[in-house]
């Protein structure tokens, strides 16, 4: 037998091995981890042991997942498992789609994905990709807070102002309701939910149902919708901004804004009456049959006699049509320019604007078989607004769900108009049956809740004829934007639209009730 070889100590490290252990037998590296206030930096290397993640590493892994690369540790065993997984995904596209979502989802959402098999609304695919199993004309693409742009989504976590944008799942409860409506109530839908700095967006459907799948076919969070009467929110904001500047007052006689509107009881109508729809004005006239300019439309509307007593609520487009000319006169510039510079610009609603808009970015609103005899896509749906060039105070704006959410800042945060006027706009000024109104805003009616059971009585918002809506609940700290093209299959679906809106808003608000 040969004697066991003696281990030679390195001359560079003559220290005793006992000195590299603490009193508990731990190595000095392990002992440092137990010191009070010690924070491990970075992420441990290799596949074994605990994985210590910091923010930069997590974002880097998310970006790798977006590019289709394998995230996580890079050791030999991990590489073999990744190869096996990718081979299985290549054989079964549905597994690849589910794996992509699980790869970038937060831990809690990953557990839900495994349990549910269907997954939550997360956007991890490129914009032109069609979801596995989606039938022709029904594309689903989900986005996180509008972070996706260009060829891929940038990062799951980003800073925009003070809000943290991430995949929060706030819109997930409404997914089944929305997908059931595609093909029957509408062809496209986007819901955007904001709460306590978290933003979640779910988009589904197609821009045009008979188009081939392509870059412009799927409805996404960046798709432009005809906002219809949500335009009135921007008009109200412009009017209140002039009130804030003391250029106007709420008790300013309306005849001073519109000289043709005068005589008899009309002399008692004020700006406040018009903004609260209590000026006795007729609710609507088919002006498009006899006018071609805004001046003609305002003159024709001003000649219409009052239909109600002052103080009686009657929702009226005519008041906002006439207000278009009045605000342009006060501002000394065309109405669209004032809206862009005073309202949309400060709230950073960068893609909102009056029509016509690029058709390839717009959701088709309707198949007009009566007047224009064509599909309406990128041109304003409202006939009266279209007849005067597409820019009017009651309708005409196009925008994304993000644009509408930013417009909500006017009344929620006091942007453009200040906190005092924003609070006044949210205050009940009209109570008539199931109707409660503020200044330019609808307030939640206890006996006729369009937003369902869970929104508080402090909730406020507005709706649009084309199937658009915005509702804000300050008690729940919840903002919900719902955009559809509900008139595409016809205009006689008010009851179905009403039930759909209730179902969506109940679904997204139930977790916080």
Coordinates of C-alpha atoms in Angstrom, one line a residue:
X1 CA 0.0 0.0 0.0
X2 CA 1.1 3.4 -0.8
X3 CA 0.7 6.2 1.7
X4 CA -2.1 8.7 0.9
X5 CA -0.7 11.7 -0.9
X6 CA -0.3 14.8 1.3
X7 CA -2.2 17.9 0.3
X8 CA 0.1 20.8 -0.2
X9 CA -1.0 24.2 1.1
X10 CA -0.6 27.0 -1.3
X11 CA 2.1 29.5 -0.4
X12 CA -0.3 32.3 -1.3
X13 CA -2.9 31.2 1.3
X14 CA -1.1 29.9 4.4
X15 CA -4.1 30.7 6.7
X16 CA -5.7 28.0 8.7
X17 CA -9.0 26.7 7.5
X18 CA -10.5 27.0 10.9
X19 CA -10.2 30.8 10.7
X20 CA -12.6 30.7 7.6
X21 CA -15.4 29.5 9.8
X22 CA -17.4 31.5 12.4
X23 CA -18.4 30.3 15.8
X24 CA -21.4 28.4 14.4
X25 CA -19.4 26.6 11.8
X26 CA -20.7 28.7 8.9
X27 CA -18.4 29.9 6.2
X28 CA -17.6 33.6 6.3
X29 CA -19.8 34.1 3.1
X30 CA -22.8 32.5 4.8
X31 CA -22.1 34.3 8.0
X32 CA -22.2 37.6 6.2
X33 CA -25.7 36.8 5.0
X34 CA -26.9 36.5 8.6
X35 CA -25.6 39.9 9.6
X36 CA -28.3 42.4 10.5
X37 CA -29.0 44.8 7.6
X38 CA -27.1 42.7 5.1
X39 CA -28.6 42.8 1.6
X40 CA -27.5 40.4 -1.1
X41 CA -26.7 42.2 -4.3
X42 CA -27.5 41.0 -7.7
X43 CA -28.4 37.4 -8.5
X44 CA -26.6 34.2 -7.6
X45 CA -25.0 32.5 -10.5
X46 CA -25.7 29.0 -11.6
X47 CA -28.7 26.7 -11.2
X48 CA -28.4 25.6 -7.6
X49 CA -29.2 27.6 -4.5
X50 CA -31.6 30.5 -4.0
X51 CA -32.2 32.8 -6.9
X52 CA -31.9 36.4 -5.7
X53 CA -33.6 38.7 -8.2
X54 CA -33.2 42.4 -8.4
X55 CA -35.2 44.8 -10.6
X56 CA -32.7 45.0 -13.4
X57 CA -32.4 41.3 -13.7
X58 CA -36.1 40.8 -13.8
X59 CA -36.6 43.3 -16.5
X60 CA -33.8 41.8 -18.5
X61 CA -35.4 38.3 -18.2
X62 CA -38.7 39.7 -19.4
X63 CA -37.0 41.3 -22.4
X64 CA -35.3 38.0 -23.2
X65 CA -38.7 36.2 -23.0
X66 CA -40.1 38.8 -25.4
X67 CA -37.4 37.9 -27.9
X68 CA -38.1 34.3 -27.5
X69 CA -34.9 33.5 -25.5
X70 CA -34.8 31.3 -22.5
X71 CA -34.9 33.3 -19.2
X72 CA -33.7 32.2 -15.8
X73 CA -30.3 30.6 -15.0
X74 CA -28.0 29.5 -17.8
X75 CA -26.5 26.3 -16.5
X76 CA -26.1 23.0 -18.3
X77 CA -29.2 21.4 -16.7
X78 CA -31.3 24.4 -17.4
X79 CA -30.2 24.4 -21.0
X80 CA -31.2 20.7 -21.4
X81 CA -34.7 21.4 -20.0
X82 CA -35.1 24.5 -22.2
X83 CA -34.2 22.4 -25.3
X84 CA -36.8 19.8 -24.3
X85 CA -39.4 22.4 -23.6
X86 CA -38.8 24.2 -26.9
X87 CA -39.0 21.0 -28.8
X88 CA -42.4 20.3 -27.2
X89 CA -43.6 23.8 -28.0
X90 CA -42.5 23.4 -31.6
X91 CA -44.7 20.3 -31.9
X92 CA -47.7 21.9 -30.2
X93 CA -48.3 25.7 -30.9
X94 CA -50.9 25.9 -28.0
X95 CA -48.2 24.8 -25.5
X96 CA -45.9 27.4 -26.9
X97 CA -48.5 30.2 -26.5
X98 CA -49.2 29.1 -22.9
X99 CA -45.5 28.8 -22.2
X100 CA -44.8 32.2 -23.5
X101 CA -47.3 33.7 -21.1
X102 CA -46.1 31.7 -18.2
X103 CA -42.5 32.7 -18.9
X104 CA -43.1 36.4 -18.3
X105 CA -46.0 36.3 -15.9
X106 CA -45.6 37.2 -12.3
X107 CA -45.5 34.3 -9.9
X108 CA -49.1 34.7 -8.7
X109 CA -50.4 34.9 -12.3
X110 CA -48.3 31.8 -13.2
X111 CA -50.1 29.8 -10.6
X112 CA -53.4 31.0 -12.0
X113 CA -52.3 30.0 -15.5
X114 CA -51.4 26.5 -14.3
X115 CA -54.7 26.1 -12.5
X116 CA -56.9 27.7 -15.1
X117 CA -55.2 26.4 -18.3
X118 CA -56.8 29.3 -20.2
X119 CA -54.6 32.0 -18.8
X120 CA -55.0 35.6 -18.0
X121 CA -55.0 38.5 -20.6
X122 CA -51.3 39.0 -21.1
X123 CA -49.7 40.4 -24.2
X124 CA -46.5 38.5 -25.0
X125 CA -46.9 38.1 -28.8
X126 CA -46.0 40.4 -31.6
X127 CA -48.9 42.6 -32.8
X128 CA -49.5 40.6 -36.0
X129 CA -49.6 37.2 -34.3
X130 CA -53.0 35.4 -34.2
X131 CA -53.9 33.6 -31.0
X132 CA -53.8 29.8 -31.3
X133 CA -57.2 28.4 -32.0
X134 CA -58.8 31.8 -32.8
X135 CA -61.4 31.5 -35.6
X136 CA -61.4 33.6 -38.7
X137 CA -62.3 37.2 -38.0
X138 CA -61.6 36.9 -34.3
X139 CA -58.1 37.9 -33.2
X140 CA -57.2 38.3 -29.6
X141 CA -54.3 40.5 -28.6
X142 CA -53.7 41.6 -25.0
X143 CA -51.6 44.5 -24.0
X144 CA -50.2 45.8 -20.7
X145 CA -51.0 49.5 -20.2
X146 CA -50.2 50.5 -23.7
X147 CA -46.5 49.6 -23.3
X148 CA -46.4 47.8 -26.6
X149 CA -45.1 49.7 -29.6
X150 CA -43.3 48.8 -32.8
X151 CA -42.4 45.2 -33.3
X152 CA -42.5 44.0 -29.7
X153 CA -43.5 45.0 -26.3
X154 CA -40.6 46.8 -24.6
X155 CA -40.8 45.8 -20.9
X156 CA -43.4 44.6 -18.6
X157 CA -42.4 47.1 -16.0
X158 CA -41.9 50.8 -16.9
X159 CA -42.4 54.2 -15.4
X160 CA -44.8 56.7 -16.8
X161 CA -45.3 59.6 -14.4
X162 CA -46.0 58.1 -10.9
X163 CA -47.9 55.1 -12.2
X164 CA -46.3 51.6 -12.3
X165 CA -47.3 49.8 -15.5
X166 CA -47.4 46.1 -15.3
X167 CA -49.5 43.0 -16.0
X168 CA -51.9 43.3 -13.1
X169 CA -54.9 41.2 -14.3
X170 CA -57.4 44.0 -13.5
X171 CA -59.3 43.4 -16.7
X172 CA -59.2 39.6 -16.5
X173 CA -62.6 39.2 -14.8
X174 CA -64.3 40.8 -17.8
X175 CA -62.6 38.7 -20.5
X176 CA -65.3 36.0 -20.8
X177 CA -68.1 38.6 -21.0
X178 CA -66.2 40.6 -23.7
X179 CA -65.3 37.6 -25.9
X180 CA -68.9 36.4 -25.8
X181 CA -70.0 39.7 -27.3
X182 CA -67.6 39.5 -30.2
X183 CA -69.4 38.6 -33.4
X184 CA -72.9 39.4 -32.0
X185 CA -72.8 42.8 -30.3
X186 CA -69.6 44.1 -31.8
X187 CA -66.6 43.1 -33.8
X188 CA -63.9 44.8 -31.6
X189 CA -63.6 45.7 -28.0
X190 CA -61.0 47.2 -25.7
X191 CA -61.3 47.5 -21.9
X192 CA -58.8 49.5 -19.9
X193 CA -58.8 49.3 -16.1
X194 CA -56.8 51.6 -13.8
X195 CA -56.5 51.3 -10.1
X196 CA -54.0 52.6 -7.6
X197 CA -51.4 53.1 -10.3
X198 CA -51.9 49.7 -11.9
X199 CA -53.1 49.6 -15.5
X200 CA -54.4 46.6 -17.4
X201 CA -55.7 46.5 -21.0
X202 CA -57.5 43.7 -22.8
X203 CA -58.3 44.0 -26.5
X204 CA -60.0 41.5 -28.7
X205 CA -61.8 41.2 -32.1
X206 CA -61.0 42.6 -35.5
X207 CA -61.0 46.1 -37.0
X208 CA -63.1 44.8 -39.9
X209 CA -64.7 41.3 -39.7
X210 CA -64.3 40.3 -43.3
X211 CA -60.6 41.3 -43.7
X212 CA -57.8 38.8 -43.9
X213 CA -55.7 38.5 -40.8
X214 CA -52.9 40.9 -41.1
X215 CA -51.1 43.9 -39.4
X216 CA -54.2 46.0 -39.5
X217 CA -56.8 43.3 -38.8
X218 CA -56.5 42.6 -35.1
X219 CA -58.0 45.0 -32.6
X220 CA -55.3 46.1 -30.2
X221 CA -54.9 48.7 -27.4
X222 CA -53.6 51.1 -30.1
X223 CA -56.7 50.9 -32.3
X224 CA -58.7 54.0 -32.8
X225 CA -62.4 54.1 -32.0
X226 CA -65.0 56.7 -32.9
X227 CA -65.6 58.1 -29.4
X228 CA -69.0 59.6 -30.3
X229 CA -70.4 61.6 -27.3
X230 CA -67.2 61.1 -25.3
X231 CA -66.2 64.1 -27.4
X232 CA -68.5 66.1 -25.0
X233 CA -66.0 65.5 -22.2
X234 CA -63.3 67.4 -24.2
X235 CA -65.8 70.2 -25.0
X236 CA -66.8 70.5 -21.4
X237 CA -63.2 70.6 -20.4
X238 CA -62.5 73.4 -22.9
X239 CA -65.5 75.4 -21.6
X240 CA -64.4 75.0 -17.9
X241 CA -60.9 76.0 -18.8
X242 CA -62.3 79.3 -20.0
X243 CA -64.2 79.6 -16.8
X244 CA -61.0 79.0 -14.8
X245 CA -59.3 81.8 -16.8
X246 CA -62.3 84.0 -16.0
X247 CA -63.0 84.5 -19.7
X248 CA -66.4 82.9 -19.1
X249 CA -68.7 82.2 -16.1
X250 CA -71.1 79.4 -15.6
X251 CA -73.9 82.0 -15.4
X252 CA -72.9 83.6 -18.7
X253 CA -76.0 84.0 -20.9
X254 CA -75.8 81.5 -23.8
X255 CA -76.9 84.2 -26.2
X256 CA -73.5 86.0 -25.6
X257 CA -71.8 82.9 -27.0
X258 CA -74.3 82.2 -29.8
X259 CA -75.9 85.5 -30.9
X260 CA -78.5 83.7 -33.0
X261 CA -79.8 82.0 -29.9
X262 CA -82.0 84.7 -28.3
X263 CA -85.6 85.8 -27.7
X264 CA -88.2 84.9 -25.1
X265 CA -87.2 82.2 -22.7
X266 CA -83.9 81.6 -24.6
X267 CA -82.5 84.8 -23.0
X268 CA -82.6 83.1 -19.6
X269 CA -80.5 80.1 -20.8
X270 CA -76.9 80.1 -19.4
X271 CA -73.8 78.2 -20.1
X272 CA -74.5 76.1 -17.0
X273 CA -77.8 75.1 -18.4
X274 CA -76.2 73.8 -21.6
X275 CA -73.5 71.9 -19.8
X276 CA -76.0 70.2 -17.5
X277 CA -78.6 69.6 -20.3
X278 CA -81.2 71.6 -18.4
X279 CA -81.7 74.5 -20.9
X280 CA -84.9 73.1 -22.4
X281 CA -83.2 72.4 -25.8
X282 CA -84.5 69.8 -28.2
X283 CA -82.4 66.7 -27.9
X284 CA -81.6 66.1 -31.6
X285 CA -82.4 67.2 -35.1
X286 CA -81.4 65.7 -38.5
X287 CA -79.4 68.7 -39.4
X288 CA -77.3 66.7 -41.9
X289 CA -80.3 66.7 -44.3
X290 CA -80.1 70.5 -44.8
X291 CA -76.7 71.9 -43.7
X292 CA -73.1 71.6 -44.9
X293 CA -71.2 74.0 -42.6
X294 CA -71.0 74.5 -38.9
X295 CA -72.4 78.1 -39.2
X296 CA -75.5 76.7 -41.0
X297 CA -75.9 74.0 -38.3
X298 CA -75.6 76.5 -35.4
X299 CA -78.1 78.9 -37.1
X300 CA -80.6 76.1 -37.7
X301 CA -80.2 74.7 -34.1
X302 CA -80.6 78.2 -32.7
X303 CA -83.9 78.7 -34.5
X304 CA -85.5 75.7 -32.8
X305 CA -87.8 76.7 -30.0
X306 CA -87.3 75.4 -26.5
X307 CA -88.9 72.0 -25.9
X308 CA -88.8 71.9 -22.0
X309 CA -88.9 74.3 -19.1
X310 CA -85.6 75.6 -17.8
X311 CA -84.2 73.2 -15.2
X312 CA -85.7 70.1 -16.7
X313 CA -83.2 67.6 -17.8
X314 CA -83.2 66.6 -21.5
X315 CA -80.0 65.3 -23.0
X316 CA -79.3 67.5 -26.0
X317 CA -76.8 67.4 -28.8
X318 CA -78.0 70.7 -30.1
X319 CA -76.5 72.7 -27.1
X320 CA -73.1 71.2 -27.7
X321 CA -73.3 71.8 -31.4
X322 CA -74.0 75.5 -30.8
X323 CA -71.3 75.6 -28.1
X324 CA -68.8 74.6 -30.7
X325 CA -69.1 78.0 -32.4
X326 CA -69.3 79.9 -29.1
X327 CA -66.1 78.4 -27.7
X328 CA -64.3 79.1 -31.0
X329 CA -65.4 82.7 -30.8
X330 CA -64.2 83.1 -27.2
X331 CA -60.9 81.4 -28.0
X332 CA -60.3 83.2 -31.2
X333 CA -59.3 80.0 -33.0
X334 CA -60.9 77.0 -34.7
X335 CA -62.6 74.7 -32.3
X336 CA -60.4 71.6 -33.1
X337 CA -57.2 73.6 -32.5
X338 CA -58.5 74.8 -29.1
X339 CA -59.3 71.3 -28.1
X340 CA -55.9 70.0 -29.1
X341 CA -53.9 72.7 -27.5
X342 CA -55.9 73.4 -24.3
X343 CA -57.3 69.9 -23.5
X344 CA -55.7 67.0 -25.3
X345 CA -52.1 68.3 -25.3
X346 CA -51.8 69.0 -21.5
X347 CA -53.3 65.5 -20.6
X348 CA -51.0 63.9 -23.2
X349 CA -53.8 62.2 -25.2
X350 CA -51.4 62.2 -28.1
X351 CA -53.4 60.0 -30.5
X352 CA -56.8 61.6 -29.9
X353 CA -58.0 63.9 -32.7
X354 CA -61.0 64.7 -34.8
X355 CA -61.7 62.8 -38.0
X356 CA -61.0 61.8 -40.6
X357 CA -58.4 59.4 -39.3
X358 CA -56.2 56.8 -41.1
X359 CA -58.6 53.9 -41.9
X360 CA -56.0 51.2 -41.3
X361 CA -55.8 52.2 -37.6
X362 CA -59.5 52.6 -37.0
X363 CA -62.2 50.1 -36.0
X364 CA -65.0 50.0 -38.6
X365 CA -68.0 51.7 -37.0
X366 CA -70.9 50.8 -39.2
X367 CA -72.0 49.6 -42.6
X368 CA -74.0 52.7 -43.6
X369 CA -76.6 51.5 -46.1
X370 CA -78.9 54.5 -45.9
X371 CA -77.0 57.7 -46.4
X372 CA -73.3 57.3 -47.2
X373 CA -73.7 53.8 -48.7
X374 CA -70.3 52.6 -47.5
X375 CA -68.5 51.1 -44.5
X376 CA -67.6 53.9 -42.0
X377 CA -64.0 53.5 -41.0
X378 CA -62.0 56.6 -40.0
X379 CA -64.8 59.0 -40.7
X380 CA -67.1 60.2 -38.0
X381 CA -70.2 58.1 -37.5
X382 CA -72.5 60.9 -36.3
X383 CA -74.3 62.4 -39.3
X384 CA -74.6 65.9 -38.0
X385 CA -70.9 66.0 -37.1
X386 CA -70.0 64.5 -40.5
X387 CA -72.1 67.1 -42.3
X388 CA -70.0 70.0 -40.8
X389 CA -66.6 68.5 -41.5
X390 CA -66.2 66.0 -38.7
X391 CA -65.2 68.4 -35.9
X392 CA -68.0 69.3 -33.6
X393 CA -68.6 69.7 -29.8
X394 CA -71.0 66.8 -29.5
X395 CA -69.1 64.2 -31.5
X396 CA -66.1 63.7 -33.8
X397 CA -63.2 62.7 -31.7
X398 CA -61.3 59.4 -32.4
X399 CA -59.0 57.9 -29.8
X400 CA -57.6 54.9 -28.0
X401 CA -58.5 53.6 -24.6
X402 CA -55.4 55.3 -23.3
X403 CA -56.5 58.6 -24.7
X404 CA -59.9 58.4 -23.0
X405 CA -58.2 57.4 -19.7
X406 CA -56.0 60.5 -19.9
X407 CA -59.0 62.7 -20.7
X408 CA -60.5 61.4 -17.4
X409 CA -57.7 63.2 -15.6
X410 CA -59.5 66.5 -16.3
X411 CA -62.3 65.5 -13.9
X412 CA -60.5 63.1 -11.7
X413 CA -57.3 65.0 -11.0
X414 CA -58.2 68.6 -12.0
X415 CA -56.0 68.7 -15.1
X416 CA -56.7 71.7 -17.3
X417 CA -59.6 73.0 -15.2
X418 CA -58.2 72.9 -11.7
X419 CA -59.4 70.9 -8.6
X420 CA -62.2 73.3 -7.6
X421 CA -64.0 73.1 -11.0
X422 CA -63.3 69.4 -11.2
X423 CA -65.0 68.8 -7.9
X424 CA -67.9 71.0 -8.9
X425 CA -68.3 69.0 -12.2
X426 CA -68.5 65.8 -10.1
X427 CA -71.2 67.3 -7.8
X428 CA -74.8 66.5 -8.3
X429 CA -76.5 69.4 -10.1
X430 CA -79.5 67.5 -11.5
X431 CA -81.6 64.8 -10.0
X432 CA -84.6 63.7 -12.0
X433 CA -86.0 60.2 -11.6
X434 CA -83.1 57.8 -12.2
X435 CA -81.0 60.6 -13.7
X436 CA -78.2 62.3 -11.7
X437 CA -76.0 64.8 -13.6
X438 CA -73.0 67.0 -12.8
X439 CA -71.4 69.5 -15.2
X440 CA -70.9 67.6 -18.4
X441 CA -70.9 64.3 -16.5
X442 CA -73.4 61.5 -15.7
X443 CA -73.4 60.4 -12.1
X444 CA -74.3 56.9 -10.9
X445 CA -78.0 56.5 -10.4
X446 CA -78.9 54.2 -7.5
X447 CA -82.0 52.9 -9.2
X448 CA -80.6 52.5 -12.7
X449 CA -76.9 51.6 -12.4
X450 CA -75.4 51.4 -15.8
X451 CA -72.1 50.4 -14.1
X452 CA -73.6 47.6 -12.0
X453 CA -73.9 47.1 -8.3
X454 CA -70.4 47.6 -7.1
X455 CA -69.6 51.1 -8.2
X456 CA -70.3 53.7 -5.4
X457 CA -72.8 56.6 -5.7
X458 CA -69.8 58.9 -6.2
X459 CA -69.0 57.3 -9.6
X460 CA -69.2 59.5 -12.6
X461 CA -68.6 59.2 -16.4
X462 CA -70.1 59.4 -19.8
X463 CA -71.1 57.1 -22.7
X464 CA -71.1 57.3 -26.5
X465 CA -73.6 56.1 -29.0
X466 CA -71.1 54.0 -30.9
X467 CA -70.5 51.8 -27.8
X468 CA -67.9 53.8 -25.9
X469 CA -67.9 54.7 -22.2
X470 CA -65.8 56.1 -19.4
X471 CA -66.6 55.6 -15.7
X472 CA -64.5 56.6 -12.6
X473 CA -65.2 55.6 -9.0
X474 CA -63.2 57.7 -6.6
X475 CA -64.1 55.5 -3.6
X476 CA -62.8 52.3 -5.3
X477 CA -60.0 54.4 -7.0
X478 CA -61.1 52.7 -10.2
X479 CA -61.2 54.0 -13.8
X480 CA -62.8 51.9 -16.5
X481 CA -62.7 52.7 -20.2
X482 CA -64.8 50.4 -22.5
X483 CA -64.6 50.9 -26.2
X484 CA -66.7 48.9 -28.7
X485 CA -68.2 49.3 -32.2
X486 CA -71.6 48.2 -31.0
X487 CA -73.5 49.8 -34.0
X488 CA -71.6 47.7 -36.6
X489 CA -74.4 45.1 -36.7
X490 CA -77.2 47.7 -36.4
X491 CA -78.4 50.4 -34.1
X492 CA -81.3 48.6 -32.5
X493 CA -79.4 46.8 -29.7
X494 CA -79.7 49.3 -26.8
X495 CA -80.9 46.7 -24.4
X496 CA -78.1 44.3 -25.2
X497 CA -75.5 47.1 -25.0
X498 CA -76.9 48.1 -21.6
X499 CA -76.7 44.6 -20.2
X500 CA -73.2 44.2 -21.7
X501 CA -71.9 47.4 -20.0
X502 CA -73.4 46.3 -16.7
X503 CA -71.7 42.9 -16.9
X504 CA -68.3 44.3 -17.8
X505 CA -68.3 46.9 -15.1
X506 CA -69.6 44.5 -12.5
X507 CA -66.9 42.0 -13.4
X508 CA -64.0 44.4 -13.0
X509 CA -65.3 46.1 -9.9
X510 CA -66.4 43.0 -8.0
X511 CA -62.9 42.2 -6.5
X512 CA -62.8 45.6 -4.8
X513 CA -66.4 45.9 -3.6

